[in-house]
CSV table of N, CA and C in Angstrom, one decimal:
chain,number,residue,atom,x,y,z
A,708,UNK,N,16.9,-12.3,-24.8
A,708,UNK,CA,17.9,-11.9,-23.9
A,708,UNK,C,18.0,-12.9,-22.7
A,709,UNK,N,19.1,-13.5,-22.5
A,709,UNK,CA,19.3,-14.5,-21.5
A,709,UNK,C,19.4,-13.8,-20.1
A,710,UNK,N,18.7,-14.3,-19.2
A,710,UNK,CA,18.8,-13.6,-17.8
A,710,UNK,C,19.9,-14.3,-17.0
A,711,UNK,N,21.0,-13.6,-17.0
A,711,UNK,CA,22.2,-14.1,-16.3
A,711,UNK,C,22.1,-13.7,-14.8
A,712,UNK,N,22.4,-14.7,-13.9
A,712,UNK,CA,22.4,-14.4,-12.5
A,712,UNK,C,23.5,-13.3,-12.2
A,713,UNK,N,23.1,-12.3,-11.5
A,713,UNK,CA,23.9,-11.1,-11.1
A,713,UNK,C,24.3,-11.3,-9.7
A,714,UNK,N,25.6,-11.5,-9.4
A,714,UNK,CA,26.1,-11.7,-8.1
A,714,UNK,C,26.4,-10.3,-7.5
A,715,UNK,N,25.8,-10.0,-6.3
A,715,UNK,CA,26.0,-8.7,-5.7
A,715,UNK,C,26.3,-8.8,-4.2
A,716,UNK,N,27.1,-7.9,-3.7
A,716,UNK,CA,27.2,-7.7,-2.3
A,716,UNK,C,25.9,-6.9,-1.8
A,717,UNK,N,25.7,-6.8,-0.6
A,717,UNK,CA,24.6,-6.0,-0.1
A,717,UNK,C,24.8,-4.6,-0.5
A,718,UNK,N,26.0,-4.1,-0.3
A,718,UNK,CA,26.4,-2.7,-0.7
A,718,UNK,C,26.1,-2.5,-2.2
A,719,UNK,N,26.4,-3.4,-3.0
A,719,UNK,CA,26.2,-3.3,-4.5
A,719,UNK,C,24.7,-3.3,-4.8
A,720,UNK,N,23.9,-4.1,-4.1
A,720,UNK,CA,22.5,-4.1,-4.3
A,720,UNK,C,21.9,-2.7,-3.9
A,721,UNK,N,22.3,-2.2,-2.8
A,721,UNK,CA,21.8,-0.8,-2.4
A,721,UNK,C,22.2,0.2,-3.5
A,722,UNK,N,23.4,0.2,-4.0
A,722,UNK,CA,23.8,1.1,-5.0
A,722,UNK,C,22.9,1.1,-6.2
A,723,UNK,N,22.7,-0.2,-6.7
A,723,UNK,CA,21.8,-0.3,-7.9
A,723,UNK,C,20.4,0.1,-7.6
A,724,UNK,N,19.9,-0.2,-6.5
A,724,UNK,CA,18.5,0.3,-6.1
A,724,UNK,C,18.4,1.8,-6.1
A,725,UNK,N,19.5,2.4,-5.5
A,725,UNK,CA,19.5,3.9,-5.4
A,725,UNK,C,19.6,4.5,-6.8
A,726,UNK,N,20.4,3.9,-7.7
A,726,UNK,CA,20.5,4.5,-9.1
A,726,UNK,C,19.1,4.3,-9.8
A,727,UNK,N,18.5,3.2,-9.6
A,727,UNK,CA,17.2,2.9,-10.3
A,727,UNK,C,16.2,3.9,-9.8
A,728,UNK,N,16.1,4.1,-8.5
A,728,UNK,CA,15.2,5.1,-7.9
A,728,UNK,C,15.4,6.5,-8.4
A,729,UNK,N,16.7,6.9,-8.5
A,729,UNK,CA,17.0,8.2,-9.0
A,729,UNK,C,16.6,8.4,-10.5
A,730,UNK,N,16.9,7.4,-11.3
A,730,UNK,CA,16.5,7.4,-12.7
A,730,UNK,C,15.0,7.6,-12.8
A,731,UNK,N,14.2,6.8,-12.0
A,731,UNK,CA,12.8,6.8,-12.2
A,731,UNK,C,12.1,8.0,-11.7
A,732,UNK,N,12.7,8.6,-10.6
A,732,UNK,CA,12.0,9.8,-10.0
A,732,UNK,C,12.6,11.1,-10.4
A,733,UNK,N,13.9,11.2,-10.5
A,733,UNK,CA,14.5,12.5,-10.8
A,733,UNK,C,14.8,12.7,-12.2
A,734,UNK,N,15.5,11.8,-12.8
A,734,UNK,CA,16.0,11.9,-14.2
A,734,UNK,C,14.9,11.9,-15.2
A,735,UNK,N,13.9,11.0,-15.0
A,735,UNK,CA,12.8,10.9,-15.9
A,735,UNK,C,12.1,12.2,-16.0
A,736,UNK,N,11.8,12.8,-14.8
A,736,UNK,CA,11.1,14.1,-14.7
A,736,UNK,C,11.9,15.2,-15.3
A,737,UNK,N,13.2,15.2,-15.1
A,737,UNK,CA,14.1,16.3,-15.7
A,737,UNK,C,14.1,16.2,-17.2
A,738,UNK,N,14.2,15.0,-17.8
A,738,UNK,CA,14.2,14.8,-19.2
A,738,UNK,C,12.9,15.2,-19.8
A,739,UNK,N,11.8,14.8,-19.2
A,739,UNK,CA,10.4,15.1,-19.7
A,739,UNK,C,10.3,16.6,-19.7
A,740,UNK,N,10.8,17.3,-18.7
A,740,UNK,CA,10.7,18.8,-18.7
A,740,UNK,C,11.5,19.4,-19.9
A,741,UNK,N,12.7,18.8,-20.1
A,741,UNK,CA,13.5,19.3,-21.3
A,741,UNK,C,12.8,19.1,-22.6
A,742,UNK,N,12.2,17.9,-22.7
A,742,UNK,CA,11.4,17.6,-24.0
A,742,UNK,C,10.3,18.6,-24.2
A,743,UNK,N,9.6,18.9,-23.1
A,743,UNK,CA,8.5,19.8,-23.1
A,743,UNK,C,9.0,21.2,-23.5
A,744,UNK,N,10.1,21.6,-22.9
A,744,UNK,CA,10.6,22.9,-23.2
A,744,UNK,C,11.1,23.0,-24.7
A,745,UNK,N,11.7,21.9,-25.2
A,745,UNK,CA,12.2,21.9,-26.5
A,745,UNK,C,11.0,22.0,-27.5
A,746,UNK,N,9.9,21.3,-27.2
A,746,UNK,CA,8.7,21.3,-28.0
A,746,UNK,C,8.1,22.7,-28.1
A,747,UNK,N,8.3,23.5,-27.1
A,747,UNK,CA,7.7,24.8,-27.0
A,747,UNK,C,8.4,25.7,-28.1
A,748,UNK,N,9.6,25.3,-28.5
A,748,UNK,CA,10.4,26.1,-29.5
A,748,UNK,C,9.8,26.0,-30.9
A,749,UNK,N,8.8,25.1,-31.1
A,749,UNK,CA,8.2,24.9,-32.4
A,749,UNK,C,8.7,23.8,-33.2
A,750,UNK,N,9.1,24.0,-34.4
A,750,UNK,CA,9.5,23.0,-35.4
A,750,UNK,C,10.6,22.1,-34.8
A,751,UNK,N,10.3,20.8,-34.7
A,751,UNK,CA,11.3,19.8,-34.1
A,751,UNK,C,12.2,19.2,-35.1
A,752,UNK,N,12.0,19.5,-36.4
A,752,UNK,CA,12.8,18.8,-37.4
A,752,UNK,C,14.3,19.2,-37.3
A,753,UNK,N,14.6,20.4,-36.9
A,753,UNK,CA,15.9,20.9,-36.7
A,753,UNK,C,16.2,21.4,-35.3
A,754,UNK,N,15.6,20.7,-34.3
A,754,UNK,CA,15.7,21.2,-33.0
A,754,UNK,C,16.6,20.3,-32.2
A,755,UNK,N,17.9,20.8,-32.0
A,755,UNK,CA,18.9,19.9,-31.4
A,755,UNK,C,18.6,19.7,-29.9
A,756,UNK,N,18.0,20.6,-29.2
A,756,UNK,CA,17.6,20.4,-27.8
A,756,UNK,C,16.6,19.3,-27.7
A,757,UNK,N,15.7,19.2,-28.6
A,757,UNK,CA,14.7,18.1,-28.6
A,757,UNK,C,15.4,16.8,-28.9
A,758,UNK,N,16.3,16.7,-29.9
A,758,UNK,CA,17.0,15.5,-30.2
A,758,UNK,C,17.8,15.0,-29.1
A,759,UNK,N,18.5,15.9,-28.4
A,759,UNK,CA,19.4,15.6,-27.3
A,759,UNK,C,18.5,15.0,-26.1
A,760,UNK,N,17.4,15.7,-25.9
A,760,UNK,CA,16.5,15.2,-24.8
A,760,UNK,C,15.9,13.9,-25.1
A,761,UNK,N,15.5,13.6,-26.3
A,761,UNK,CA,15.0,12.3,-26.7
A,761,UNK,C,16.0,11.2,-26.6
A,762,UNK,N,17.3,11.6,-27.0
A,762,UNK,CA,18.4,10.6,-26.9
A,762,UNK,C,18.6,10.3,-25.4
A,763,UNK,N,18.6,11.3,-24.6
A,763,UNK,CA,18.8,11.1,-23.1
A,763,UNK,C,17.7,10.2,-22.6
A,764,UNK,N,16.5,10.5,-23.0
A,764,UNK,CA,15.3,9.8,-22.5
A,764,UNK,C,15.5,8.3,-22.9
A,765,UNK,N,15.9,8.0,-24.1
A,765,UNK,CA,16.1,6.6,-24.5
A,765,UNK,C,17.2,5.9,-23.7
A,766,UNK,N,18.3,6.7,-23.4
A,766,UNK,CA,19.4,6.1,-22.6
A,766,UNK,C,18.8,5.8,-21.2
A,767,UNK,N,18.1,6.7,-20.6
A,767,UNK,CA,17.5,6.5,-19.2
A,767,UNK,C,16.6,5.3,-19.2
A,768,UNK,N,15.7,5.2,-20.2
A,768,UNK,CA,14.8,4.1,-20.2
A,768,UNK,C,15.5,2.8,-20.4
A,769,UNK,N,16.5,2.8,-21.2
A,769,UNK,CA,17.4,1.6,-21.4
A,769,UNK,C,18.1,1.2,-20.1
A,770,UNK,N,18.6,2.2,-19.4
A,770,UNK,CA,19.3,1.9,-18.2
A,770,UNK,C,18.3,1.4,-17.1
A,771,UNK,N,17.1,2.0,-17.1
A,771,UNK,CA,16.1,1.5,-16.1
A,771,UNK,C,15.8,0.0,-16.4
A,772,UNK,N,15.6,-0.3,-17.7
A,772,UNK,CA,15.3,-1.7,-18.0
A,772,UNK,C,16.4,-2.6,-17.6
A,773,UNK,N,17.7,-2.2,-17.9
A,773,UNK,CA,18.9,-3.0,-17.5
A,773,UNK,C,18.9,-3.2,-16.0
A,774,UNK,N,18.7,-2.1,-15.2
A,774,UNK,CA,18.8,-2.2,-13.8
A,774,UNK,C,17.7,-3.1,-13.2
A,775,UNK,N,16.5,-3.0,-13.7
A,775,UNK,CA,15.4,-3.8,-13.3
A,775,UNK,C,15.7,-5.3,-13.6
A,776,UNK,N,16.3,-5.6,-14.7
A,776,UNK,CA,16.6,-6.9,-15.1
A,776,UNK,C,17.7,-7.5,-14.2
A,777,UNK,N,18.7,-6.6,-13.9
A,777,UNK,CA,19.8,-7.1,-13.0
A,777,UNK,C,19.2,-7.4,-11.6
A,778,UNK,N,18.4,-6.5,-11.1
A,778,UNK,CA,17.8,-6.7,-9.7
A,778,UNK,C,16.9,-7.9,-9.7
A,779,UNK,N,16.2,-8.1,-10.8
A,779,UNK,CA,15.3,-9.3,-10.8
A,779,UNK,C,16.1,-10.6,-10.7
A,780,UNK,N,17.3,-10.6,-11.3
A,780,UNK,CA,18.2,-11.8,-11.3
A,780,UNK,C,19.3,-11.7,-10.3
A,781,UNK,N,19.2,-10.9,-9.3
A,781,UNK,CA,20.3,-10.7,-8.4
A,781,UNK,C,20.3,-11.8,-7.4
A,782,UNK,N,21.6,-12.2,-7.1
A,782,UNK,CA,21.8,-13.1,-6.0
A,782,UNK,C,22.7,-12.4,-5.0
A,783,UNK,N,22.2,-12.0,-3.9
A,783,UNK,CA,22.9,-11.2,-2.9
A,783,UNK,C,23.8,-12.1,-2.0
A,784,UNK,N,25.0,-11.8,-1.9
A,784,UNK,CA,25.9,-12.6,-1.0
A,784,UNK,C,25.7,-12.2,0.4
A,785,UNK,N,25.2,-13.2,1.2
A,785,UNK,CA,25.0,-12.9,2.6
A,785,UNK,C,26.3,-12.8,3.4
A,786,UNK,N,26.6,-11.8,4.1
A,786,UNK,CA,27.8,-11.6,4.8
A,786,UNK,C,28.2,-12.8,5.7
A,787,UNK,N,27.1,-13.5,6.3
A,787,UNK,CA,27.4,-14.6,7.1
A,787,UNK,C,27.9,-15.8,6.3
A,788,UNK,N,27.7,-15.8,5.0
A,788,UNK,CA,28.2,-16.9,4.2
A,788,UNK,C,29.6,-16.7,3.7
A,789,UNK,N,30.1,-15.5,3.9
A,789,UNK,CA,31.5,-15.2,3.5
A,789,UNK,C,32.5,-15.9,4.5
A,790,UNK,N,33.3,-16.7,3.9
A,790,UNK,CA,34.3,-17.4,4.7
A,790,UNK,C,35.6,-16.7,4.8
A,791,UNK,N,36.3,-16.9,5.9
A,791,UNK,CA,37.6,-16.3,6.0
A,791,UNK,C,38.8,-17.3,5.8
A,792,UNK,N,38.4,-18.6,5.6
A,792,UNK,CA,39.5,-19.6,5.3
A,792,UNK,C,39.7,-19.8,3.9
A,793,UNK,N,38.8,-19.4,3.0
A,793,UNK,CA,39.0,-19.6,1.6
A,793,UNK,C,38.4,-18.3,0.9
A,794,UNK,N,39.0,-17.9,-0.2
A,794,UNK,CA,38.6,-16.8,-1.0
A,794,UNK,C,37.3,-17.0,-1.7
A,795,UNK,N,36.4,-16.1,-1.6
A,795,UNK,CA,35.1,-16.2,-2.4
A,795,UNK,C,34.6,-14.8,-2.7
A,796,UNK,N,33.4,-14.7,-3.3
A,796,UNK,CA,32.8,-13.4,-3.6
A,796,UNK,C,32.5,-12.8,-2.2
A,797,UNK,N,32.8,-11.5,-2.1
A,797,UNK,CA,32.6,-10.8,-0.8
A,797,UNK,C,33.9,-10.8,0.1
A,798,UNK,N,34.9,-11.6,-0.3
A,798,UNK,CA,36.1,-11.6,0.5
A,798,UNK,C,37.0,-10.4,0.2
A,799,UNK,N,37.6,-10.0,1.3
A,799,UNK,CA,38.7,-9.0,1.1
A,799,UNK,C,40.0,-9.7,1.3
A,800,UNK,N,40.8,-9.7,0.3
A,800,UNK,CA,42.0,-10.5,0.2
A,800,UNK,C,43.2,-9.6,0.2
A,801,UNK,N,44.1,-9.8,1.2
A,801,UNK,CA,45.4,-9.0,1.1
A,801,UNK,C,46.4,-10.0,0.5
A,802,UNK,N,47.0,-9.5,-0.6
A,802,UNK,CA,48.0,-10.3,-1.3
A,802,UNK,C,49.3,-9.6,-1.4
A,803,UNK,N,50.4,-10.4,-1.6
A,803,UNK,CA,51.7,-9.8,-1.8
A,803,UNK,C,52.0,-10.1,-3.3
A,804,UNK,N,52.2,-9.0,-4.0
A,804,UNK,CA,52.6,-9.1,-5.4
A,804,UNK,C,54.1,-9.4,-5.3
A,805,UNK,N,54.4,-10.6,-5.7
A,805,UNK,CA,55.8,-11.1,-5.5
A,805,UNK,C,56.8,-10.5,-6.4
A,806,UNK,N,56.4,-10.0,-7.5
A,806,UNK,CA,57.3,-9.4,-8.5
A,806,UNK,C,57.8,-8.0,-7.9
A,807,UNK,N,56.8,-7.2,-7.4
A,807,UNK,CA,57.1,-5.8,-7.0
A,807,UNK,C,57.2,-5.7,-5.5
A,808,UNK,N,57.0,-6.9,-4.7
A,808,UNK,CA,57.1,-6.9,-3.3
A,808,UNK,C,56.2,-5.8,-2.7
A,809,UNK,N,54.9,-5.8,-3.2
A,809,UNK,CA,54.0,-4.8,-2.7
A,809,UNK,C,52.7,-5.6,-2.2
A,810,UNK,N,52.2,-5.1,-1.1
A,810,UNK,CA,50.9,-5.6,-0.6
A,810,UNK,C,49.8,-4.9,-1.2
A,811,UNK,N,48.7,-5.6,-1.6
A,811,UNK,CA,47.5,-5.0,-2.1
A,811,UNK,C,46.3,-5.7,-1.5
A,812,UNK,N,45.3,-5.0,-1.2
A,812,UNK,CA,44.0,-5.6,-0.8
A,812,UNK,C,43.0,-5.5,-1.8
A,813,UNK,N,42.5,-6.6,-2.3
A,813,UNK,CA,41.4,-6.7,-3.3
A,813,UNK,C,40.1,-7.1,-2.6
A,814,UNK,N,39.0,-6.6,-3.1
A,814,UNK,CA,37.7,-6.9,-2.6
A,814,UNK,C,37.1,-7.7,-3.8
A,815,UNK,N,36.7,-9.0,-3.6
A,815,UNK,CA,36.2,-9.8,-4.7
A,815,UNK,C,34.7,-9.6,-4.8
A,816,UNK,N,34.2,-9.1,-5.9
A,816,UNK,CA,32.8,-8.8,-6.1
A,816,UNK,C,32.3,-9.4,-7.4
A,817,UNK,N,31.0,-9.3,-7.7
A,817,UNK,CA,30.5,-9.8,-8.9
A,817,UNK,C,30.9,-8.8,-10.0
A,818,UNK,N,30.7,-9.1,-11.3
A,818,UNK,CA,31.2,-8.3,-12.4
A,818,UNK,C,30.4,-6.9,-12.4
A,819,UNK,N,29.2,-6.9,-11.9
A,819,UNK,CA,28.4,-5.7,-11.9
A,819,UNK,C,29.1,-4.6,-11.0
A,820,UNK,N,29.7,-5.0,-10.0
A,820,UNK,CA,30.2,-4.1,-9.0
A,820,UNK,C,31.7,-3.8,-9.2
A,821,UNK,N,32.3,-4.5,-10.1
A,821,UNK,CA,33.8,-4.3,-10.3
A,821,UNK,C,34.2,-2.9,-10.5
A,822,UNK,N,35.2,-2.4,-9.8
A,822,UNK,CA,35.8,-1.1,-10.0
A,822,UNK,C,37.3,-1.2,-9.6
A,823,UNK,N,38.1,-1.5,-10.6
A,823,UNK,CA,39.5,-1.7,-10.3
A,823,UNK,C,40.2,-0.5,-9.6
A,824,UNK,N,39.7,0.7,-9.9
A,824,UNK,CA,40.3,1.9,-9.3
A,824,UNK,C,40.1,1.9,-7.8
A,825,UNK,N,39.1,1.1,-7.3
A,825,UNK,CA,38.8,1.0,-5.9
A,825,UNK,C,39.2,-0.4,-5.4
A,826,UNK,N,40.0,-1.1,-6.2
A,826,UNK,CA,40.5,-2.5,-5.8
A,826,UNK,C,39.3,-3.4,-5.7
A,827,UNK,N,38.2,-3.2,-6.3
A,827,UNK,CA,37.1,-4.1,-6.3
A,827,UNK,C,37.2,-4.9,-7.6
A,828,UNK,N,37.6,-6.1,-7.5
A,828,UNK,CA,37.8,-6.9,-8.8
A,828,UNK,C,36.7,-8.0,-8.9
A,829,UNK,N,36.4,-8.2,-10.1
A,829,UNK,CA,35.3,-9.2,-10.5
A,829,UNK,C,35.8,-10.6,-10.2
A,830,UNK,N,34.9,-11.5,-9.8
A,830,UNK,CA,35.2,-12.9,-9.7
A,830,UNK,C,35.4,-13.5,-11.1
A,831,UNK,N,35.1,-12.8,-12.2
A,831,UNK,CA,35.3,-13.3,-13.5
A,831,UNK,C,36.6,-12.8,-14.2
A,832,UNK,N,37.3,-11.8,-13.5
A,832,UNK,CA,38.5,-11.3,-14.0
A,832,UNK,C,39.6,-12.4,-13.8
A,833,UNK,N,40.7,-12.2,-14.6
A,833,UNK,CA,41.8,-13.2,-14.4
A,833,UNK,C,42.3,-13.3,-13.0
A,834,UNK,N,42.5,-12.2,-12.3
A,834,UNK,CA,43.0,-12.2,-10.9
A,834,UNK,C,41.9,-12.8,-10.0
A,835,UNK,N,40.7,-12.3,-10.2
A,835,UNK,CA,39.6,-12.8,-9.3
A,835,UNK,C,39.4,-14.3,-9.5
A,836,UNK,N,39.4,-14.8,-10.7
A,836,UNK,CA,39.3,-16.3,-10.9
A,836,UNK,C,40.4,-17.1,-10.3
A,837,UNK,N,41.6,-16.5,-10.3
A,837,UNK,CA,42.8,-17.2,-9.8
A,837,UNK,C,42.7,-17.3,-8.2
A,838,UNK,N,42.1,-16.2,-7.6
A,838,UNK,CA,42.1,-16.1,-6.2
A,838,UNK,C,40.9,-16.9,-5.6
A,839,UNK,N,39.8,-17.0,-6.3
A,839,UNK,CA,38.6,-17.8,-5.8
A,839,UNK,C,39.0,-19.2,-5.4
A,840,UNK,N,38.6,-19.6,-4.3
A,840,UNK,CA,38.9,-21.0,-3.8
A,840,UNK,C,40.2,-21.2,-3.2
A,841,UNK,N,41.1,-20.2,-3.1
A,841,UNK,CA,42.4,-20.3,-2.6
A,841,UNK,C,42.4,-20.0,-1.1
A,842,UNK,N,43.4,-20.5,-0.4
A,842,UNK,CA,43.5,-20.3,1.1
A,842,UNK,C,44.7,-19.4,1.4
A,843,UNK,N,44.7,-18.9,2.6
A,843,UNK,CA,45.8,-18.1,3.1
A,843,UNK,C,47.1,-18.9,3.0
A,844,UNK,N,48.1,-18.2,2.5
A,844,UNK,CA,49.4,-18.8,2.4
A,844,UNK,C,49.7,-19.3,1.0
A,845,UNK,N,48.6,-19.5,0.2
A,845,UNK,CA,48.7,-20.0,-1.2
A,845,UNK,C,49.5,-19.0,-2.0
A,846,UNK,N,50.2,-19.5,-3.0
A,846,UNK,CA,50.8,-18.7,-4.0
A,846,UNK,C,50.0,-18.9,-5.3
A,847,UNK,N,49.5,-17.9,-5.9
A,847,UNK,CA,48.7,-18.0,-7.1
A,847,UNK,C,49.4,-17.3,-8.3
A,848,UNK,N,49.3,-18.0,-9.4
A,848,UNK,CA,49.9,-17.5,-10.6
A,848,UNK,C,48.8,-17.1,-11.5
A,849,UNK,N,48.9,-15.9,-12.1
A,849,UNK,CA,47.8,-15.3,-13.0
A,849,UNK,C,48.4,-15.0,-14.3
A,850,UNK,N,47.8,-15.5,-15.3
A,850,UNK,CA,48.2,-15.2,-16.7
A,850,UNK,C,47.6,-13.8,-17.1
A,851,UNK,N,48.5,-12.9,-17.5
A,851,UNK,CA,48.0,-11.6,-17.9
A,851,UNK,C,48.7,-11.3,-19.2
A,852,UNK,N,48.3,-10.3,-20.0
A,852,UNK,CA,48.9,-10.0,-21.3
A,852,UNK,C,50.5,-9.9,-21.3
A,853,UNK,N,51.0,-9.4,-20.1
A,853,UNK,CA,52.5,-9.3,-20.1
A,853,UNK,C,53.2,-10.5,-19.6
A,854,UNK,N,52.5,-11.6,-19.3
A,854,UNK,CA,53.1,-12.8,-18.8
A,854,UNK,C,52.3,-13.4,-17.6
A,855,UNK,N,53.1,-13.8,-16.6
A,855,UNK,CA,52.5,-14.4,-15.4
A,855,UNK,C,52.9,-13.5,-14.2
A,856,UNK,N,51.9,-13.2,-13.4
A,856,UNK,CA,52.2,-12.5,-12.1
A,856,UNK,C,51.9,-13.5,-11.0
A,857,UNK,N,52.6,-13.4,-9.9
A,857,UNK,CA,52.4,-14.3,-8.7
A,857,UNK,C,52.0,-13.4,-7.5
A,858,UNK,N,51.0,-14.0,-6.9
A,858,UNK,CA,50.5,-13.4,-5.6
A,858,UNK,C,50.6,-14.4,-4.5
A,859,UNK,N,51.0,-13.9,-3.3
A,859,UNK,CA,50.9,-14.8,-2.2
A,859,UNK,C,49.7,-14.3,-1.3
A,860,UNK,N,48.8,-15.1,-0.9
A,860,UNK,CA,47.6,-14.7,-0.1
A,860,UNK,C,48.1,-14.5,1.3
A,861,UNK,N,48.0,-13.3,1.8
A,861,UNK,CA,48.4,-13.0,3.2
A,861,UNK,C,47.3,-13.1,4.2
A,862,UNK,N,46.1,-12.6,3.8
A,862,UNK,CA,44.9,-12.5,4.7
A,862,UNK,C,43.7,-12.7,3.9
A,863,UNK,N,42.6,-13.3,4.5
A,863,UNK,CA,41.3,-13.3,3.9
A,863,UNK,C,40.4,-12.8,5.0
A,864,UNK,N,39.6,-11.7,4.7
A,864,UNK,CA,38.6,-11.2,5.6
A,864,UNK,C,37.3,-11.0,5.0
A,865,UNK,N,36.3,-10.6,5.8
A,865,UNK,CA,35.0,-10.3,5.3
A,865,UNK,C,34.9,-8.8,4.9
Protein backbone atom coordinates (compact mmCIF):
# COMPACT_ATOMS: atom_id res chain seq x y z
CA UNK A 1 0.00 0.00 0.00
CA UNK A 2 1.49 3.32 -1.08
CA UNK A 3 1.38 5.98 1.61
CA UNK A 4 -0.13 8.97 -0.13
CA UNK A 5 0.24 12.38 1.50
CA UNK A 6 -3.13 13.43 2.91
CA UNK A 7 -3.71 17.18 2.79
CA UNK A 8 -5.94 18.42 5.60
CA UNK A 9 -7.10 21.65 7.12
CA UNK A 10 -6.82 21.88 10.90
CA UNK A 11 -10.60 21.37 11.10
CA UNK A 12 -10.32 18.22 8.98
CA UNK A 13 -7.50 16.89 11.16
CA UNK A 14 -9.60 17.34 14.28
CA UNK A 15 -12.57 15.59 12.65
CA UNK A 16 -10.46 12.55 11.71
CA UNK A 17 -8.89 12.40 15.17
CA UNK A 18 -12.33 12.52 16.80
CA UNK A 19 -13.65 9.76 14.54
CA UNK A 20 -10.61 7.60 15.34
CA UNK A 21 -11.01 8.15 19.07
CA UNK A 22 -14.72 7.28 18.89
CA UNK A 23 -14.03 4.08 16.95
CA UNK A 24 -11.29 2.98 19.35
CA UNK A 25 -13.11 3.75 22.59
CA UNK A 26 -16.85 3.56 21.97
CA UNK A 27 -17.50 1.51 18.85
CA UNK A 28 -14.96 -1.22 19.61
CA UNK A 29 -16.50 -1.73 23.03
CA UNK A 30 -20.05 -1.77 21.65
CA UNK A 31 -19.24 -4.36 19.01
CA UNK A 32 -17.30 -6.53 21.47
CA UNK A 33 -20.37 -6.54 23.71
CA UNK A 34 -22.60 -7.51 20.77
CA UNK A 35 -20.25 -10.40 19.89
CA UNK A 36 -20.22 -11.54 23.52
CA UNK A 37 -24.02 -11.43 23.64
CA UNK A 38 -24.35 -13.29 20.33
CA UNK A 39 -21.96 -15.99 21.57
CA UNK A 40 -24.17 -16.50 24.60
CA UNK A 41 -26.94 -17.70 22.25
CA UNK A 42 -24.92 -20.87 21.62
CA UNK A 43 -24.34 -22.33 18.15
CA UNK A 44 -22.70 -19.64 15.96
CA UNK A 45 -23.02 -21.53 12.67
CA UNK A 46 -26.44 -19.99 11.98
CA UNK A 47 -26.27 -17.00 14.29
CA UNK A 48 -26.99 -13.85 12.25
CA UNK A 49 -26.37 -11.54 15.24
CA UNK A 50 -22.86 -12.99 15.55
CA UNK A 51 -22.20 -12.66 11.80
CA UNK A 52 -23.40 -9.04 11.75
CA UNK A 53 -21.31 -8.13 14.78
CA UNK A 54 -18.19 -9.76 13.30
CA UNK A 55 -18.76 -7.92 10.01
CA UNK A 56 -19.12 -4.63 11.86
CA UNK A 57 -15.99 -5.41 13.86
CA UNK A 58 -14.07 -5.99 10.61
CA UNK A 59 -15.36 -2.69 9.21
CA UNK A 60 -14.38 -0.79 12.37
CA UNK A 61 -10.89 -2.29 12.44
CA UNK A 62 -10.44 -1.49 8.75
CA UNK A 63 -11.56 2.09 9.27
CA UNK A 64 -9.23 2.47 12.28
CA UNK A 65 -6.33 1.25 10.14
CA UNK A 66 -7.32 3.64 7.35
CA UNK A 67 -7.61 6.63 9.70
CA UNK A 68 -4.31 5.87 11.42
CA UNK A 69 -2.62 5.66 8.04
CA UNK A 70 -4.18 8.96 6.91
CA UNK A 71 -3.13 10.71 10.11
CA UNK A 72 0.39 9.30 9.86
CA UNK A 73 0.69 10.77 6.35
CA UNK A 74 -1.19 14.01 7.06
CA UNK A 75 0.08 17.36 5.93
CA UNK A 76 -1.88 20.02 7.78
CA UNK A 77 -2.33 23.34 6.02
CA UNK A 78 -1.27 26.12 8.38
CA UNK A 79 -3.80 28.95 8.26
CA UNK A 80 -0.92 31.45 8.21
CA UNK A 81 0.26 29.87 4.93
CA UNK A 82 -3.10 30.39 3.21
CA UNK A 83 -2.80 33.28 0.80
CA UNK A 84 -5.59 35.62 -0.21
CA UNK A 85 -4.04 36.74 -3.51
CA UNK A 86 -4.03 33.28 -5.11
CA UNK A 87 -6.29 30.23 -4.68
CA UNK A 88 -4.81 27.31 -2.76
CA UNK A 89 -5.85 24.54 -0.39
CA UNK A 90 -7.63 26.15 2.55
CA UNK A 91 -8.90 29.07 0.46
CA UNK A 92 -12.52 30.15 0.46
CA UNK A 93 -13.26 31.27 -3.07
CA UNK A 94 -16.32 33.24 -4.09
CA UNK A 95 -16.97 32.73 -7.78
CA UNK A 96 -19.56 33.83 -10.28
CA UNK A 97 -21.00 30.99 -12.35
CA UNK A 98 -21.14 32.90 -15.62
CA UNK A 99 -23.72 30.62 -17.27
CA UNK A 100 -26.31 30.92 -14.48
CA UNK A 101 -25.19 34.33 -13.14
CA UNK A 102 -25.00 32.89 -9.60
CA UNK A 103 -22.44 33.50 -6.89
CA UNK A 104 -21.10 30.42 -5.10
CA UNK A 105 -18.46 30.17 -2.37
CA UNK A 106 -16.25 27.08 -2.44
CA UNK A 107 -13.86 25.96 0.26
CA UNK A 108 -10.85 24.23 -1.33
CA UNK A 109 -9.82 21.22 0.77
CA UNK A 110 -7.88 17.98 0.36
CA UNK A 111 -9.75 15.00 -1.10
CA UNK A 112 -10.25 13.47 2.37
CA UNK A 113 -12.37 16.41 3.52
CA UNK A 114 -14.31 17.01 0.32
CA UNK A 115 -18.06 17.37 0.81
CA UNK A 116 -19.75 18.96 -2.21
CA UNK A 117 -23.05 19.33 -0.33
CA UNK A 118 -21.20 21.73 2.03
CA UNK A 119 -19.35 23.39 -0.90
CA UNK A 120 -16.07 21.84 0.27
CA UNK A 121 -14.42 20.79 -2.97
CA UNK A 122 -11.26 18.78 -3.40
CA UNK A 123 -8.11 20.25 -4.85
CA UNK A 124 -8.16 17.14 -7.08
CA UNK A 125 -11.67 17.74 -8.49
CA UNK A 126 -12.03 19.38 -11.92
CA UNK A 127 -13.29 22.66 -10.39
CA UNK A 128 -10.69 22.57 -7.59
CA UNK A 129 -7.84 21.92 -10.04
CA UNK A 130 -9.00 24.76 -12.28
CA UNK A 131 -9.23 27.24 -9.39
CA UNK A 132 -5.88 26.39 -7.74
CA UNK A 133 -3.24 28.99 -8.56
CA UNK A 134 -5.72 31.52 -9.99
CA UNK A 135 -6.10 35.14 -8.86
CA UNK A 136 -9.05 37.37 -8.10
CA UNK A 137 -10.67 38.59 -11.33
CA UNK A 138 -9.54 35.55 -13.34
CA UNK A 139 -12.03 33.71 -15.53
CA UNK A 140 -11.61 29.95 -15.27
CA UNK A 141 -12.97 27.37 -17.70
CA UNK A 142 -13.69 23.90 -16.33
CA UNK A 143 -14.31 20.82 -18.45
CA UNK A 144 -17.25 18.85 -17.07
CA UNK A 145 -19.27 15.99 -18.60
CA UNK A 146 -21.85 18.48 -19.93
CA UNK A 147 -19.23 20.69 -21.58
CA UNK A 148 -17.41 23.72 -20.26
CA UNK A 149 -18.44 25.95 -17.37
CA UNK A 150 -16.92 29.35 -16.71
CA UNK A 151 -16.29 30.90 -13.32
CA UNK A 152 -15.07 34.38 -12.53
CA UNK A 153 -13.16 34.58 -9.25
CA UNK A 154 -14.70 37.39 -7.19
CA UNK A 155 -12.96 36.94 -3.80
CA UNK A 156 -10.31 34.80 -2.15
CA UNK A 157 -10.36 34.49 1.66
CA UNK A 158 -8.97 32.31 4.42
